[in-house]
Short mmCIF file of C-alpha atoms in Angstrom, two decimals:
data_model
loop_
_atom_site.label_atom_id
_atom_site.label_comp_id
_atom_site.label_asym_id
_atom_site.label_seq_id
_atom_site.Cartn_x
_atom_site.Cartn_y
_atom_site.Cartn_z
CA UNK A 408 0.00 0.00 0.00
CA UNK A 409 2.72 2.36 0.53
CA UNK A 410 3.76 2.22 -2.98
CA UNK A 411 1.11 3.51 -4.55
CA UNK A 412 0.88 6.03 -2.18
CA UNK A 413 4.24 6.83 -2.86
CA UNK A 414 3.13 6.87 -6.57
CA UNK A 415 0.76 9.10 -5.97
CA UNK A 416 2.52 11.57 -4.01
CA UNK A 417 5.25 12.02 -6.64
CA UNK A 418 5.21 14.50 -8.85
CA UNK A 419 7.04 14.07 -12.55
CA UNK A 420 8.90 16.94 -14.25
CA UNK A 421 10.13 16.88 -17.50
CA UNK A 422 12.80 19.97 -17.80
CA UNK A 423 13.63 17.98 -21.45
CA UNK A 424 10.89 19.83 -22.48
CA UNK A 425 12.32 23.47 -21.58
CA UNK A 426 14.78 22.60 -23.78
CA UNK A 427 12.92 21.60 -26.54
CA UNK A 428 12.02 23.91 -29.63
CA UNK A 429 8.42 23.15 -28.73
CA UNK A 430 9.44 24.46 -24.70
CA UNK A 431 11.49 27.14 -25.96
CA UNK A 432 8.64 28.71 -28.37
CA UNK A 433 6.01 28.34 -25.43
CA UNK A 434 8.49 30.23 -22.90
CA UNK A 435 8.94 32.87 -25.64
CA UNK A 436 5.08 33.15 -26.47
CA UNK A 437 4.55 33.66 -22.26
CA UNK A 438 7.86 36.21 -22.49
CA UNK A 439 6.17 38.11 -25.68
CA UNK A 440 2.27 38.14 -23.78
CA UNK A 441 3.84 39.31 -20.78
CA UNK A 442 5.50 42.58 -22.96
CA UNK A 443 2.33 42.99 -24.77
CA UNK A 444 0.72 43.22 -21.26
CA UNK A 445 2.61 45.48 -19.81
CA UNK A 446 2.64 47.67 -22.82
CA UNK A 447 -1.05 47.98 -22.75
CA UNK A 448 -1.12 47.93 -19.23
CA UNK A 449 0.91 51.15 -19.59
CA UNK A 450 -0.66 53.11 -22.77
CA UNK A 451 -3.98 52.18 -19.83
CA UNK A 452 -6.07 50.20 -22.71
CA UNK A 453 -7.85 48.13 -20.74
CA UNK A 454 -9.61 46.57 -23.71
CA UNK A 455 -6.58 45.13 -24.76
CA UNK A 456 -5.31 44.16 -21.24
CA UNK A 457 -8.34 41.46 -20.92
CA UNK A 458 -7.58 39.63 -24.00
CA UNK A 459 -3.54 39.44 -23.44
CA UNK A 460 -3.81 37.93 -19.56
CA UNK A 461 -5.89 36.15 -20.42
CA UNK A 462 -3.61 34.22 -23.25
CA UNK A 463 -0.95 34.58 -20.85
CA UNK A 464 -2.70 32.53 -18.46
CA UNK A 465 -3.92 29.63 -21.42
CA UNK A 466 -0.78 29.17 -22.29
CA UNK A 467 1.20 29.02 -19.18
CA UNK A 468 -1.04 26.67 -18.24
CA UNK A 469 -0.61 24.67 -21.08
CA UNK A 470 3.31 25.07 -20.08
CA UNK A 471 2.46 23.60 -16.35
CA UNK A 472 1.09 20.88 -18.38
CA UNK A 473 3.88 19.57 -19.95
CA UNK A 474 6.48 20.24 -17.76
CA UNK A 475 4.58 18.05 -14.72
CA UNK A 476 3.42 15.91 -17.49
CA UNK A 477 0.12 16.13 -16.21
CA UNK A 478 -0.94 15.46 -20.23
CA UNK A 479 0.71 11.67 -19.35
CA UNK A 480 -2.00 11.61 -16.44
CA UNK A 481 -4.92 13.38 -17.72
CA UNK A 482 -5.80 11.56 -20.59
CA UNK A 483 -9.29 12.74 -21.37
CA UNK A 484 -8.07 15.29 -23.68
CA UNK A 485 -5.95 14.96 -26.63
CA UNK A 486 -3.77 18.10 -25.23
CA UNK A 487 -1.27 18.23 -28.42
CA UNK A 488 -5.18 19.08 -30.47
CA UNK A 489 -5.86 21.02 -27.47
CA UNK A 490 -2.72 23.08 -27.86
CA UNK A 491 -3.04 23.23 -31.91
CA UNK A 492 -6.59 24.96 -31.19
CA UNK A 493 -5.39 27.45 -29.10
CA UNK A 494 -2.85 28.58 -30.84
CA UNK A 495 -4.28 29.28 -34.28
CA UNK A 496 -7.84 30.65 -32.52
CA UNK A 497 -4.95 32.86 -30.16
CA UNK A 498 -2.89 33.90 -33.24
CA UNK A 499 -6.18 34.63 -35.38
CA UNK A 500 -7.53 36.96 -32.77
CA UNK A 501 -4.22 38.25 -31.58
CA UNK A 502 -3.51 39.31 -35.19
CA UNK A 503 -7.09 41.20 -34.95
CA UNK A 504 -5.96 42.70 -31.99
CA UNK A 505 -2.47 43.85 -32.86
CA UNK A 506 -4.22 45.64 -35.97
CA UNK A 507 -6.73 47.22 -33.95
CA UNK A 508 -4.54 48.51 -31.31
CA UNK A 509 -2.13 49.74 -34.46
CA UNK A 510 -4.52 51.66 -36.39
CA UNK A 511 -6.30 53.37 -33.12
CA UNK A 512 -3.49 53.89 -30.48
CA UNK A 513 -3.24 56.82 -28.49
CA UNK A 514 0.17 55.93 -26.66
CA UNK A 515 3.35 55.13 -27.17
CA UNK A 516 3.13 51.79 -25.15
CA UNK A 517 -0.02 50.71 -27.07
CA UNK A 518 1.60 51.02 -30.31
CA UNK A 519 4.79 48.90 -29.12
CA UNK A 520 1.97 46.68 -27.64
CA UNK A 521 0.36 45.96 -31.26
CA UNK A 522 3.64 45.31 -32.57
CA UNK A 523 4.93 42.60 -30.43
CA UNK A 524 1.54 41.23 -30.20
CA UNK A 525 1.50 40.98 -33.76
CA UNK A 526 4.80 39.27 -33.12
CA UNK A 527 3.34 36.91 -31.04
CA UNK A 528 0.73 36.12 -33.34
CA UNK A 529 3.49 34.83 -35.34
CA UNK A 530 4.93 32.68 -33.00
CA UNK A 531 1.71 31.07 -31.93
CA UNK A 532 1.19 30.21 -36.25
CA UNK A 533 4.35 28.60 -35.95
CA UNK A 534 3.65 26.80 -32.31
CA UNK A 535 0.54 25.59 -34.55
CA UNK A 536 2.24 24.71 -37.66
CA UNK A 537 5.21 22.67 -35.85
CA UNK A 538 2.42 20.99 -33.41
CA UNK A 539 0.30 20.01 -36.20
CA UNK A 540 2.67 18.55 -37.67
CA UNK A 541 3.50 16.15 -34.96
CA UNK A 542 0.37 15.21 -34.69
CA UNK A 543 -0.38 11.37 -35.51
CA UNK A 544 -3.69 10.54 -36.33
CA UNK A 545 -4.93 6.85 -35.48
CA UNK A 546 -1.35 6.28 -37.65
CA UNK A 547 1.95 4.60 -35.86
CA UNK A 548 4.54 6.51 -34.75
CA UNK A 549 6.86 5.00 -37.22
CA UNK A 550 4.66 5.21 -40.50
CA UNK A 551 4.47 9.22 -39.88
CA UNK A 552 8.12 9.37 -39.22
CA UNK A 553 8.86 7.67 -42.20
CA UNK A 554 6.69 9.55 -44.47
CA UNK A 555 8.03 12.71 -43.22
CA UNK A 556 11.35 11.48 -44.24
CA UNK A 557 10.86 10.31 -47.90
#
């Protein structure tokens, strides 16, 4: 009994996946939400604040995911189709946003704000692209691999 309670207790983290191109874009798409929230949290657009923490918040959870591996233990969810959803409906509206907050700014810091939200935008279509692409559906690991490679 004590090893499953000692099972339980445990907590897995991968820091692999820090170091990853798919850990190092997420990192970079929390660093760039957190610069586009400041920057509208500065130029005091609070329309734009709502829509940035929030993102910020998706997608550092998404982070806390993967590094506990809590995707390995909560398996109702396909979380890598989870993750390729949120990133293009996030870089879809995020582009809307940057080009709103472009074309009507009235500070300094929400102009900077559009533009590395726009940035972001970016980085979330290629967190989708490079996600997607990893995807396997109902196919072996192998096959895909090998497909890819030809």
């Amino acid at each position: 009994m004590s090893e499953n309670e000692n099972k339980i207790a445990t907590m897995e983290v991968d820091t692999a996946f820090l170091k990853s191109k798919r850990g190092i874009v997420k990192v970079t798409e929390m660093v760039a939400l957190f610069v586009v929230f400041v920057c509208f949290a500065v130029g005091s657009s609070p329309k734009y604040i709502a829509a940035t923490a929030l993102e910020f918040l998706i997608i550092s959870l998404l982070l806390l995911l993967y590094f506990l591996k809590l995707n390995k233990r909560l398996t109702f969810f396909f979380w890598p189709l989870v993750d390729v959803f949120n990133s293009v409906f996030a870089a879809v509206y995020l582009t809307v946003l940057s080009l709103m907050a472009l074309t009507s700014y009235t500070a300094t810091g929400v102009l900077v704000g559009g533009i590395v939200c726009f940035m972001s935008a970016g980085l979330l279509c290629v967190d989708s692209f490079t996600l997607f692409r990893n995807i396997t559906f109902n196919k072996p690991r192998n096959e895909n691999q090998n497909q890819v490679n030809e």
